mmCIF file of N, CA and C in Angstrom:
data_model
loop_
_atom_site.group_PDB
_atom_site.id
_atom_site.type_symbol
_atom_site.label_atom_id
_atom_site.label_comp_id
_atom_site.label_asym_id
_atom_site.label_seq_id
_atom_site.Cartn_x
_atom_site.Cartn_y
_atom_site.Cartn_z
ATOM 1 N N MET A 1 47.857 -12.432 -24.765
ATOM 2 C CA MET A 1 47.421 -11.579 -23.621
ATOM 3 C C MET A 1 45.986 -11.129 -24.032
ATOM 4 N N LYS A 2 45.631 -11.035 -25.363
ATOM 5 C CA LYS A 2 44.027 -10.480 -25.500
ATOM 6 C C LYS A 2 43.278 -11.862 -25.148
ATOM 7 N N LYS A 3 43.699 -12.933 -25.472
ATOM 8 C CA LYS A 3 42.788 -14.136 -24.858
ATOM 9 C C LYS A 3 42.545 -13.982 -23.431
ATOM 10 N N PHE A 4 43.699 -13.765 -22.855
ATOM 11 C CA PHE A 4 43.688 -13.870 -21.306
ATOM 12 C C PHE A 4 42.589 -12.519 -20.730
ATOM 13 N N THR A 5 42.567 -11.217 -21.279
ATOM 14 C CA THR A 5 41.658 -10.370 -21.210
ATOM 15 C C THR A 5 40.373 -10.603 -21.443
ATOM 16 N N LEU A 6 40.181 -11.218 -22.492
ATOM 17 C CA LEU A 6 38.631 -11.645 -23.007
ATOM 18 C C LEU A 6 38.421 -12.731 -21.898
ATOM 19 N N LEU A 7 38.759 -13.678 -21.656
ATOM 20 C CA LEU A 7 38.621 -14.917 -20.831
ATOM 21 C C LEU A 7 38.320 -14.165 -19.287
ATOM 22 N N ALA A 8 39.054 -13.219 -19.108
ATOM 23 C CA ALA A 8 38.888 -12.623 -17.523
ATOM 24 C C ALA A 8 37.527 -11.704 -17.728
ATOM 25 N N GLY A 9 37.751 -10.984 -18.708
ATOM 26 C CA GLY A 9 36.272 -10.178 -18.884
ATOM 27 C C GLY A 9 34.785 -11.153 -18.942
ATOM 28 N N ALA A 10 35.207 -12.083 -19.616
ATOM 29 C CA ALA A 10 33.900 -12.983 -19.500
ATOM 30 C C ALA A 10 33.755 -13.728 -18.213
ATOM 31 N N LEU A 11 34.438 -14.000 -17.403
ATOM 32 C CA LEU A 11 34.648 -14.690 -15.977
ATOM 33 C C LEU A 11 33.732 -13.737 -15.060
ATOM 34 N N LEU A 12 34.470 -12.493 -15.098
ATOM 35 C CA LEU A 12 33.759 -11.056 -14.521
ATOM 36 C C LEU A 12 32.263 -11.009 -14.614
ATOM 37 N N LEU A 13 31.972 -11.069 -16.036
ATOM 38 C CA LEU A 13 30.566 -10.668 -16.604
ATOM 39 C C LEU A 13 29.744 -11.830 -15.990
ATOM 40 N N PHE A 14 30.387 -13.301 -15.933
ATOM 41 C CA PHE A 14 29.441 -14.201 -15.677
ATOM 42 C C PHE A 14 29.260 -14.254 -14.070
ATOM 43 N N ALA A 15 30.293 -13.866 -13.484
ATOM 44 C CA ALA A 15 30.107 -13.665 -11.810
ATOM 45 C C ALA A 15 29.222 -12.754 -11.494
ATOM 46 N N ALA A 16 29.186 -11.463 -12.268
ATOM 47 C CA ALA A 16 28.271 -10.434 -11.949
ATOM 48 C C ALA A 16 26.995 -10.681 -12.182
ATOM 49 N N SER A 17 26.515 -11.419 -13.367
ATOM 50 C CA SER A 17 25.243 -11.791 -13.686
ATOM 51 C C SER A 17 24.605 -12.960 -12.670
ATOM 52 N N GLY A 18 25.598 -13.694 -11.929
ATOM 53 C CA GLY A 18 25.005 -14.538 -10.949
ATOM 54 C C GLY A 18 24.756 -13.885 -9.508
ATOM 55 N N MET A 19 25.472 -13.091 -9.259
ATOM 56 C CA MET A 19 25.283 -11.991 -8.235
ATOM 57 C C MET A 19 23.824 -11.237 -8.304
ATOM 58 N N ALA A 20 23.730 -10.877 -9.777
ATOM 59 C CA ALA A 20 22.711 -9.968 -9.906
ATOM 60 C C ALA A 20 21.433 -10.721 -9.593
ATOM 61 N N GLN A 21 21.572 -12.205 -9.929
ATOM 62 C CA GLN A 21 20.313 -12.989 -9.775
ATOM 63 C C GLN A 21 20.128 -13.379 -8.364
ATOM 64 N N GLU A 22 21.144 -13.431 -7.491
ATOM 65 C CA GLU A 22 20.851 -13.599 -6.112
ATOM 66 C C GLU A 22 20.226 -12.538 -5.448
ATOM 67 N N LYS A 23 20.269 -11.352 -5.832
ATOM 68 C CA LYS A 23 19.754 -9.959 -5.030
ATOM 69 C C LYS A 23 18.312 -9.829 -5.558
ATOM 70 N N GLU A 24 17.926 -10.402 -6.623
ATOM 71 C CA GLU A 24 16.658 -10.440 -7.146
ATOM 72 C C GLU A 24 15.726 -10.868 -5.962
ATOM 73 N N PRO A 25 14.545 -9.826 -5.839
ATOM 74 C CA PRO A 25 13.815 -10.251 -4.760
ATOM 75 C C PRO A 25 12.833 -11.610 -5.046
ATOM 76 N N THR A 26 12.500 -12.189 -3.884
ATOM 77 C CA THR A 26 11.609 -13.236 -4.190
ATOM 78 C C THR A 26 10.682 -13.116 -4.558
ATOM 79 N N LYS A 27 9.752 -13.689 -5.587
ATOM 80 C CA LYS A 27 8.466 -13.417 -6.079
ATOM 81 C C LYS A 27 7.478 -14.354 -5.470
ATOM 82 N N ILE A 28 6.461 -14.043 -5.299
ATOM 83 C CA ILE A 28 5.258 -14.520 -4.493
ATOM 84 C C ILE A 28 4.170 -14.470 -5.617
ATOM 85 N N LEU A 29 3.579 -15.862 -5.591
ATOM 86 C CA LEU A 29 2.527 -16.369 -6.525
ATOM 87 C C LEU A 29 1.466 -16.133 -5.382
ATOM 88 N N LEU A 30 0.261 -15.128 -5.838
ATOM 89 C CA LEU A 30 -1.012 -14.972 -5.351
ATOM 90 C C LEU A 30 -2.041 -15.475 -6.498
ATOM 91 N N VAL A 31 -2.760 -16.179 -5.740
ATOM 92 C CA VAL A 31 -3.693 -16.842 -6.519
ATOM 93 C C VAL A 31 -4.963 -15.879 -6.965
ATOM 94 N N PRO A 32 -4.988 -15.412 -8.150
ATOM 95 C CA PRO A 32 -6.116 -14.515 -8.601
ATOM 96 C C PRO A 32 -7.648 -15.281 -8.339
ATOM 97 N N GLU A 33 -8.429 -14.446 -8.025
ATOM 98 C CA GLU A 33 -9.860 -14.594 -7.723
ATOM 99 C C GLU A 33 -10.404 -15.659 -8.440
ATOM 100 N N ALA A 34 -10.430 -15.736 -9.937
ATOM 101 C CA ALA A 34 -10.973 -16.558 -10.789
ATOM 102 C C ALA A 34 -10.269 -17.918 -10.808
ATOM 103 N N ASP A 35 -9.365 -18.059 -10.030
ATOM 104 C CA ASP A 35 -8.626 -19.299 -10.161
ATOM 105 C C ASP A 35 -8.999 -20.170 -8.624
ATOM 106 N N ALA A 36 -9.830 -19.530 -8.000
ATOM 107 C CA ALA A 36 -9.698 -19.997 -6.527
ATOM 108 C C ALA A 36 -10.378 -21.198 -6.096
ATOM 109 N N GLY A 37 -11.548 -21.455 -6.410
ATOM 110 C CA GLY A 37 -12.250 -22.390 -5.643
ATOM 111 C C GLY A 37 -12.639 -21.895 -4.205
ATOM 112 N N LYS A 38 -12.484 -22.787 -3.208
ATOM 113 C CA LYS A 38 -12.528 -22.447 -1.673
ATOM 114 C C LYS A 38 -11.266 -21.996 -1.204
ATOM 115 N N THR A 39 -10.364 -21.562 -1.941
ATOM 116 C CA THR A 39 -8.957 -21.145 -1.103
ATOM 117 C C THR A 39 -9.409 -19.530 -1.329
ATOM 118 N N VAL A 40 -8.473 -18.907 -0.267
ATOM 119 C CA VAL A 40 -8.523 -17.555 -0.252
ATOM 120 C C VAL A 40 -7.701 -17.090 -1.577
ATOM 121 N N ALA A 41 -8.487 -16.149 -2.247
ATOM 122 C CA ALA A 41 -7.950 -15.667 -3.525
ATOM 123 C C ALA A 41 -7.725 -14.149 -3.396
ATOM 124 N N PHE A 42 -7.106 -13.537 -4.187
ATOM 125 C CA PHE A 42 -6.911 -12.191 -4.479
ATOM 126 C C PHE A 42 -7.667 -11.384 -5.423
ATOM 127 N N THR A 43 -8.470 -10.297 -5.354
ATOM 128 C CA THR A 43 -8.589 -9.365 -6.337
ATOM 129 C C THR A 43 -7.422 -8.896 -7.290
ATOM 130 N N LEU A 44 -7.422 -8.316 -8.441
ATOM 131 C CA LEU A 44 -6.333 -7.524 -8.587
ATOM 132 C C LEU A 44 -6.223 -6.417 -7.803
ATOM 133 N N GLU A 45 -7.188 -5.634 -7.487
ATOM 134 C CA GLU A 45 -7.021 -4.281 -6.890
ATOM 135 C C GLU A 45 -6.331 -4.768 -5.395
ATOM 136 N N ALA A 46 -6.601 -5.851 -4.865
ATOM 137 C CA ALA A 46 -6.401 -6.251 -3.583
ATOM 138 C C ALA A 46 -4.653 -6.715 -3.803
ATOM 139 N N MET A 47 -4.438 -7.304 -4.923
ATOM 140 C CA MET A 47 -3.014 -7.635 -5.011
ATOM 141 C C MET A 47 -2.134 -6.529 -5.285
ATOM 142 N N SER A 48 -2.809 -5.637 -5.883
ATOM 143 C CA SER A 48 -1.778 -4.079 -6.189
ATOM 144 C C SER A 48 -1.375 -3.628 -4.952
ATOM 145 N N VAL A 49 -2.345 -3.767 -3.900
ATOM 146 C CA VAL A 49 -2.011 -3.073 -2.664
ATOM 147 C C VAL A 49 -1.003 -3.861 -1.899
ATOM 148 N N ILE A 50 -1.420 -5.136 -1.741
ATOM 149 C CA ILE A 50 -0.428 -6.051 -1.036
ATOM 150 C C ILE A 50 0.939 -5.952 -1.676
ATOM 151 N N GLU A 51 1.010 -6.104 -2.720
ATOM 152 C CA GLU A 51 2.383 -6.029 -3.507
ATOM 153 C C GLU A 51 3.196 -4.826 -3.216
ATOM 154 N N ALA A 52 2.454 -3.722 -3.232
ATOM 155 C CA ALA A 52 3.056 -2.427 -3.021
ATOM 156 C C ALA A 52 3.391 -1.952 -1.485
ATOM 157 N N LYS A 53 2.431 -2.672 -0.606
ATOM 158 C CA LYS A 53 2.614 -2.038 0.772
ATOM 159 C C LYS A 53 2.604 -2.897 1.916
ATOM 160 N N CYS A 54 2.587 -4.433 1.233
ATOM 161 C CA CYS A 54 2.457 -5.391 2.450
ATOM 162 C C CYS A 54 3.664 -6.491 2.293
ATOM 163 N N LEU A 55 4.010 -6.941 1.129
ATOM 164 C CA LEU A 55 4.832 -8.001 0.812
ATOM 165 C C LEU A 55 6.337 -7.633 1.425
ATOM 166 N N GLY A 56 6.812 -6.519 1.571
ATOM 167 C CA GLY A 56 7.969 -6.211 1.918
ATOM 168 C C GLY A 56 8.330 -6.833 3.406
ATOM 169 N N CYS A 57 7.303 -6.764 4.267
ATOM 170 C CA CYS A 57 7.413 -7.546 5.595
ATOM 171 C C CYS A 57 6.662 -8.496 5.595
ATOM 172 N N HIS A 58 5.459 -8.915 4.918
ATOM 173 C CA HIS A 58 4.668 -10.075 5.150
ATOM 174 C C HIS A 58 4.575 -11.011 4.152
ATOM 175 N N SER A 59 5.983 -11.482 3.965
ATOM 176 C CA SER A 59 6.413 -12.577 2.969
ATOM 177 C C SER A 59 7.705 -13.471 3.354
ATOM 178 N N PRO A 60 7.939 -14.456 2.988
ATOM 179 C CA PRO A 60 8.835 -15.296 3.438
ATOM 180 C C PRO A 60 10.463 -14.407 3.355
ATOM 181 N N SER A 61 10.537 -13.574 2.287
ATOM 182 C CA SER A 61 11.722 -12.598 2.459
ATOM 183 C C SER A 61 11.510 -11.393 3.084
ATOM 184 N N GLY A 62 10.407 -11.470 3.917
ATOM 185 C CA GLY A 62 10.073 -10.001 4.620
ATOM 186 C C GLY A 62 11.459 -9.438 5.694
ATOM 187 N N LYS A 63 11.325 -8.335 5.842
ATOM 188 C CA LYS A 63 12.377 -7.521 6.811
ATOM 189 C C LYS A 63 12.197 -7.991 8.357
ATOM 190 N N SER A 64 10.675 -8.072 8.684
ATOM 191 C CA SER A 64 10.624 -8.415 10.139
ATOM 192 C C SER A 64 10.022 -9.828 10.516
ATOM 193 N N ASP A 65 10.809 -10.475 11.465
ATOM 194 C CA ASP A 65 10.227 -11.463 11.716
ATOM 195 C C ASP A 65 9.040 -11.839 12.320
ATOM 196 N N LYS A 66 8.751 -10.526 13.237
ATOM 197 C CA LYS A 66 7.270 -10.322 13.720
ATOM 198 C C LYS A 66 6.154 -10.216 12.789
ATOM 199 N N ALA A 67 6.377 -9.567 11.826
ATOM 200 C CA ALA A 67 5.509 -9.556 10.568
ATOM 201 C C ALA A 67 5.269 -11.010 10.144
ATOM 202 N N LYS A 68 6.312 -11.707 9.799
ATOM 203 C CA LYS A 68 6.141 -12.894 9.106
ATOM 204 C C LYS A 68 5.458 -14.037 9.897
ATOM 205 N N GLU A 69 5.723 -13.786 11.320
ATOM 206 C CA GLU A 69 4.720 -14.715 12.108
ATOM 207 C C GLU A 69 3.392 -14.144 11.989
ATOM 208 N N LYS A 70 3.087 -12.963 11.838
ATOM 209 C CA LYS A 70 1.519 -12.605 11.849
ATOM 210 C C LYS A 70 1.151 -12.961 10.968
ATOM 211 N N LEU A 71 1.678 -12.609 9.891
ATOM 212 C CA LEU A 71 0.808 -12.924 8.264
ATOM 213 C C LEU A 71 2.088 -13.110 7.102
ATOM 214 N N GLN A 72 1.556 -13.979 6.569
ATOM 215 C CA GLN A 72 2.439 -14.124 5.320
ATOM 216 C C GLN A 72 1.214 -14.345 4.283
ATOM 217 N N TRP A 73 1.272 -13.691 3.322
ATOM 218 C CA TRP A 73 0.114 -13.461 2.355
ATOM 219 C C TRP A 73 -0.128 -14.922 1.438
ATOM 220 N N GLU A 74 1.043 -15.317 1.146
ATOM 221 C CA GLU A 74 0.950 -16.583 0.145
ATOM 222 C C GLU A 74 0.394 -17.787 1.034
ATOM 223 N N LYS A 75 0.820 -17.619 2.175
ATOM 224 C CA LYS A 75 0.236 -18.823 3.233
ATOM 225 C C LYS A 75 -1.259 -18.776 3.607
ATOM 226 N N LEU A 76 -1.556 -17.431 3.609
ATOM 227 C CA LEU A 76 -3.223 -17.466 3.774
ATOM 228 C C LEU A 76 -3.862 -18.291 2.960
ATOM 229 N N GLN A 77 -3.364 -18.240 1.753
ATOM 230 C CA GLN A 77 -3.827 -19.176 0.611
ATOM 231 C C GLN A 77 -4.141 -20.971 1.042
ATOM 232 N N THR A 78 -3.321 -21.265 1.742
ATOM 233 C CA THR A 78 -3.266 -22.597 2.344
ATOM 234 C C THR A 78 -3.896 -23.034 3.365
ATOM 235 N N LEU A 79 -4.445 -21.925 4.288
ATOM 236 C CA LEU A 79 -4.970 -22.362 5.585
ATOM 237 C C LEU A 79 -6.370 -23.059 5.332
ATOM 238 N N SER A 80 -6.672 -23.767 6.460
ATOM 239 C CA SER A 80 -7.967 -24.264 6.180
ATOM 240 C C SER A 80 -9.232 -23.217 6.492
ATOM 241 N N GLY A 81 -10.479 -23.571 6.244
ATOM 242 C CA GLY A 81 -11.373 -22.779 6.175
ATOM 243 C C GLY A 81 -11.535 -21.866 7.505
ATOM 244 N N ALA A 82 -11.385 -22.608 8.623
ATOM 245 C CA ALA A 82 -11.668 -21.902 10.185
ATOM 246 C C ALA A 82 -10.148 -20.987 10.326
ATOM 247 N N ASP A 83 -9.094 -21.426 9.838
ATOM 248 C CA ASP A 83 -7.857 -20.860 10.126
ATOM 249 C C ASP A 83 -7.945 -19.466 9.148
ATOM 250 N N ALA A 84 -8.314 -19.616 7.903
ATOM 251 C CA ALA A 84 -8.402 -18.658 7.196
ATOM 252 C C ALA A 84 -9.396 -17.524 7.432
ATOM 253 N N MET A 85 -10.521 -17.985 8.039
ATOM 254 C CA MET A 85 -11.279 -16.882 8.701
ATOM 255 C C MET A 85 -10.983 -16.012 9.619
ATOM 256 N N ALA A 86 -10.276 -16.787 10.833
ATOM 257 C CA ALA A 86 -9.660 -16.326 11.963
ATOM 258 C C ALA A 86 -8.715 -15.105 11.518
ATOM 259 N N LYS A 87 -7.758 -15.549 10.208
ATOM 260 C CA LYS A 87 -6.658 -14.642 9.812
ATOM 261 C C LYS A 87 -7.604 -13.443 9.104
ATOM 262 N N LEU A 88 -8.701 -13.668 8.165
ATOM 263 C CA LEU A 88 -9.191 -12.482 7.613
ATOM 264 C C LEU A 88 -10.009 -11.600 8.674
ATOM 265 N N ASP A 89 -10.364 -12.074 9.636
ATOM 266 C CA ASP A 89 -10.995 -11.482 10.683
ATOM 267 C C ASP A 89 -10.093 -10.326 11.294
ATOM 268 N N GLU A 90 -8.744 -11.130 11.585
ATOM 269 C CA GLU A 90 -8.009 -10.301 12.251
ATOM 270 C C GLU A 90 -7.325 -9.165 11.218
ATOM 271 N N LEU A 91 -7.068 -9.656 10.084
ATOM 272 C CA LEU A 91 -6.882 -8.483 8.865
ATOM 273 C C LEU A 91 -7.869 -7.291 8.953
ATOM 274 N N LEU A 92 -9.164 -7.604 8.933
ATOM 275 C CA LEU A 92 -10.012 -6.710 9.020
ATOM 276 C C LEU A 92 -10.034 -5.819 10.447
ATOM 277 N N GLU A 93 -9.664 -6.417 11.423
ATOM 278 C CA GLU A 93 -9.686 -5.700 12.636
ATOM 279 C C GLU A 93 -8.558 -4.415 12.745
ATOM 280 N N VAL A 94 -7.512 -5.235 11.937
ATOM 281 C CA VAL A 94 -6.221 -4.281 11.896
ATOM 282 C C VAL A 94 -6.307 -3.050 10.946
ATOM 283 N N LEU A 95 -7.163 -3.303 9.952
ATOM 284 C CA LEU A 95 -7.717 -2.199 9.078
ATOM 285 C C LEU A 95 -8.598 -1.263 9.502
ATOM 286 N N ASP A 96 -9.418 -1.816 10.307
ATOM 287 C CA ASP A 96 -10.454 -0.840 11.009
ATOM 288 C C ASP A 96 -9.523 0.130 11.762
ATOM 289 N N LYS A 97 -8.577 -0.373 12.736
ATOM 290 C CA LYS A 97 -7.898 0.339 13.750
ATOM 291 C C LYS A 97 -6.967 1.334 13.136
ATOM 292 N N GLY A 98 -6.395 0.658 11.942
ATOM 293 C CA GLY A 98 -5.438 1.623 11.312
ATOM 294 C C GLY A 98 -4.100 1.154 11.696
ATOM 295 N N GLU A 99 -3.943 0.143 12.175
ATOM 296 C CA GLU A 99 -2.556 -0.449 12.917
ATOM 297 C C GLU A 99 -1.503 -1.055 11.866
ATOM 298 N N MET A 100 -1.754 -0.964 10.486
ATOM 299 C CA MET A 100 -0.879 -1.486 9.797
ATOM 300 C C MET A 100 -0.511 -0.316 8.454
ATOM 301 N N PRO A 101 0.520 -0.037 8.210
ATOM 302 C CA PRO A 101 1.823 -0.455 8.782
ATOM 303 C C PRO A 101 1.894 0.264 9.806
ATOM 304 N N PRO A 102 2.738 -0.368 10.791
ATOM 305 C CA PRO A 102 2.936 0.001 12.132
ATOM 306 C C PRO A 102 3.545 1.628 12.130
ATOM 307 N N ALA A 103 3.251 2.426 13.065
ATOM 308 C CA ALA A 103 3.712 3.652 13.235
ATOM 309 C C ALA A 103 5.249 4.036 12.970
ATOM 310 N N LYS A 104 5.787 3.214 13.457
ATOM 311 C CA LYS A 104 7.714 3.298 13.203
ATOM 312 C C LYS A 104 7.746 2.922 11.879
ATOM 313 N N MET A 105 7.178 2.140 11.026
ATOM 314 C CA MET A 105 7.198 2.004 9.632
ATOM 315 C C MET A 105 6.957 3.298 8.914
ATOM 316 N N VAL A 106 5.821 3.608 9.099
ATOM 317 C CA VAL A 106 5.295 4.784 8.341
ATOM 318 C C VAL A 106 6.306 5.998 8.706
ATOM 319 N N GLU A 107 6.832 6.295 10.013
ATOM 320 C CA GLU A 107 7.469 7.281 10.333
ATOM 321 C C GLU A 107 8.978 7.250 9.626
ATOM 322 N N LYS A 108 9.608 5.889 9.513
ATOM 323 C CA LYS A 108 10.836 5.945 8.656
ATOM 324 C C LYS A 108 10.367 5.946 7.274
ATOM 325 N N TYR A 109 9.445 5.270 6.644
ATOM 326 C CA TYR A 109 9.052 5.247 5.306
ATOM 327 C C TYR A 109 7.560 5.886 5.143
ATOM 328 N N PRO A 110 7.271 7.015 5.125
ATOM 329 C CA PRO A 110 5.870 7.750 4.909
ATOM 330 C C PRO A 110 5.178 7.275 3.936
ATOM 331 N N ASN A 111 5.785 6.856 2.727
ATOM 332 C CA ASN A 111 5.209 6.448 1.360
ATOM 333 C C ASN A 111 4.533 4.976 1.665
ATOM 334 N N MET A 112 5.002 4.392 2.770
ATOM 335 C CA MET A 112 4.266 3.099 2.869
ATOM 336 C C MET A 112 2.999 2.836 3.778
ATOM 337 N N LYS A 113 2.300 4.014 4.049
ATOM 338 C CA LYS A 113 1.110 4.451 4.793
ATOM 339 C C LYS A 113 0.154 4.170 3.742
ATOM 340 N N LEU A 114 -0.888 3.195 4.253
ATOM 341 C CA LEU A 114 -2.154 2.873 3.298
ATOM 342 C C LEU A 114 -2.905 4.004 3.280
ATOM 343 N N THR A 115 -3.381 4.536 2.122
ATOM 344 C CA THR A 115 -4.121 5.610 1.708
ATOM 345 C C THR A 115 -5.575 5.180 2.377
ATOM 346 N N GLU A 116 -6.615 5.882 2.333
ATOM 347 C CA GLU A 116 -7.875 5.671 2.713
ATOM 348 C C GLU A 116 -8.407 4.822 1.629
ATOM 349 N N GLU A 117 -8.168 4.839 0.249
ATOM 350 C CA GLU A 117 -8.640 4.191 -0.912
ATOM 351 C C GLU A 117 -7.746 2.643 -0.792
ATOM 352 N N GLU A 118 -6.636 2.533 -0.487
ATOM 353 C CA GLU A 118 -5.885 1.491 -0.572
ATOM 354 C C GLU A 118 -6.404 0.484 0.888
ATOM 355 N N SER A 119 -6.779 1.099 1.732
ATOM 356 C CA SER A 119 -7.216 0.411 3.008
ATOM 357 C C SER A 119 -8.723 -0.132 2.729
ATOM 358 N N ALA A 120 -9.671 1.058 1.926
ATOM 359 C CA ALA A 120 -10.799 0.410 1.509
ATOM 360 C C ALA A 120 -10.603 -1.157 0.581
ATOM 361 N N LYS A 121 -9.919 -0.757 -0.389
ATOM 362 C CA LYS A 121 -9.721 -1.910 -1.465
ATOM 363 C C LYS A 121 -9.456 -3.494 -0.775
ATOM 364 N N LEU A 122 -8.717 -3.201 0.332
ATOM 365 C CA LEU A 122 -8.298 -4.414 1.175
ATOM 366 C C LEU A 122 -9.565 -4.925 1.957
ATOM 367 N N HIS A 123 -9.984 -3.905 2.525
ATOM 368 C CA HIS A 123 -11.233 -4.116 3.509
ATOM 369 C C HIS A 123 -12.453 -4.746 2.680
ATOM 370 N N LYS A 124 -12.399 -4.384 1.297
ATOM 371 C CA LYS A 124 -13.685 -4.951 0.609
ATOM 372 C C LYS A 124 -13.183 -6.345 0.336
ATOM 373 N N TRP A 125 -12.008 -6.639 -0.148
ATOM 374 C CA TRP A 125 -11.520 -7.746 -0.916
ATOM 375 C C TRP A 125 -11.736 -8.713 0.725
ATOM 376 N N ALA A 126 -11.073 -8.375 1.880
ATOM 377 C CA ALA A 126 -11.243 -9.457 2.885
ATOM 378 C C ALA A 126 -12.559 -9.759 3.281
ATOM 379 N N GLU A 127 -13.495 -8.949 3.198
ATOM 380 C CA GLU A 127 -15.087 -9.114 3.687
ATOM 381 C C GLU A 127 -15.356 -9.871 2.567
ATOM 382 N N ALA A 128 -15.329 -9.813 1.242
ATOM 383 C CA ALA A 128 -15.784 -10.721 0.403
ATOM 384 C C ALA A 128 -15.206 -12.163 0.380
ATOM 385 N N ALA A 129 -13.991 -12.101 0.660
ATOM 386 C CA ALA A 129 -13.037 -13.589 0.962
ATOM 387 C C ALA A 129 -13.658 -14.417 1.988
ATOM 388 N N LEU A 130 -13.889 -13.414 3.143
ATOM 389 C CA LEU A 130 -14.402 -14.116 4.430
ATOM 390 C C LEU A 130 -15.901 -14.740 3.985
ATOM 391 N N ALA A 131 -16.837 -13.871 3.353
ATOM 392 C CA ALA A 131 -18.234 -14.138 2.937
ATOM 393 C C ALA A 131 -18.132 -15.605 1.921
ATOM 394 N N LYS A 132 -17.182 -15.733 1.056
ATOM 395 C CA LYS A 132 -16.843 -16.974 0.440
ATOM 396 C C LYS A 132 -16.482 -18.075 1.186
ATOM 397 N N LEU A 133 -16.021 -17.877 2.334
ATOM 398 C CA LEU A 133 -15.387 -18.965 3.084
ATOM 399 C C LEU A 133 -16.598 -19.612 3.993
ATOM 400 N N GLU A 134 -17.549 -18.645 4.259
ATOM 401 C CA GLU A 134 -18.284 -18.880 5.203
ATOM 402 C C GLU A 134 -19.530 -19.649 4.816
#
């Protein structure tokens, strides 16, 4: 009976560990600025804001299909020069207008609102990235 209990316990533990791995969020690899070349790269400051406030919606595992269509951060790194520049221009416009995150998201999750400092970090990064591509 002890062997059966131990075996059943081990199987439950194994199954539970497998389920825990399935629920782990998708990790996104963002290219740091130092390793970029002519690819859009991210400063550590920009990466910290993107991870905290943007990837929840703008990544393959994001919550919103509309947000995934508009921008996926890791795909930004694979765009050609003109396409990347257009996406960065669009990002700057959204930041200037204060349109991200959307009002409904902020209403539901007030902590997701970009602070002025966070917005400024993303703006500074996007301008520099755009200048590198030009």
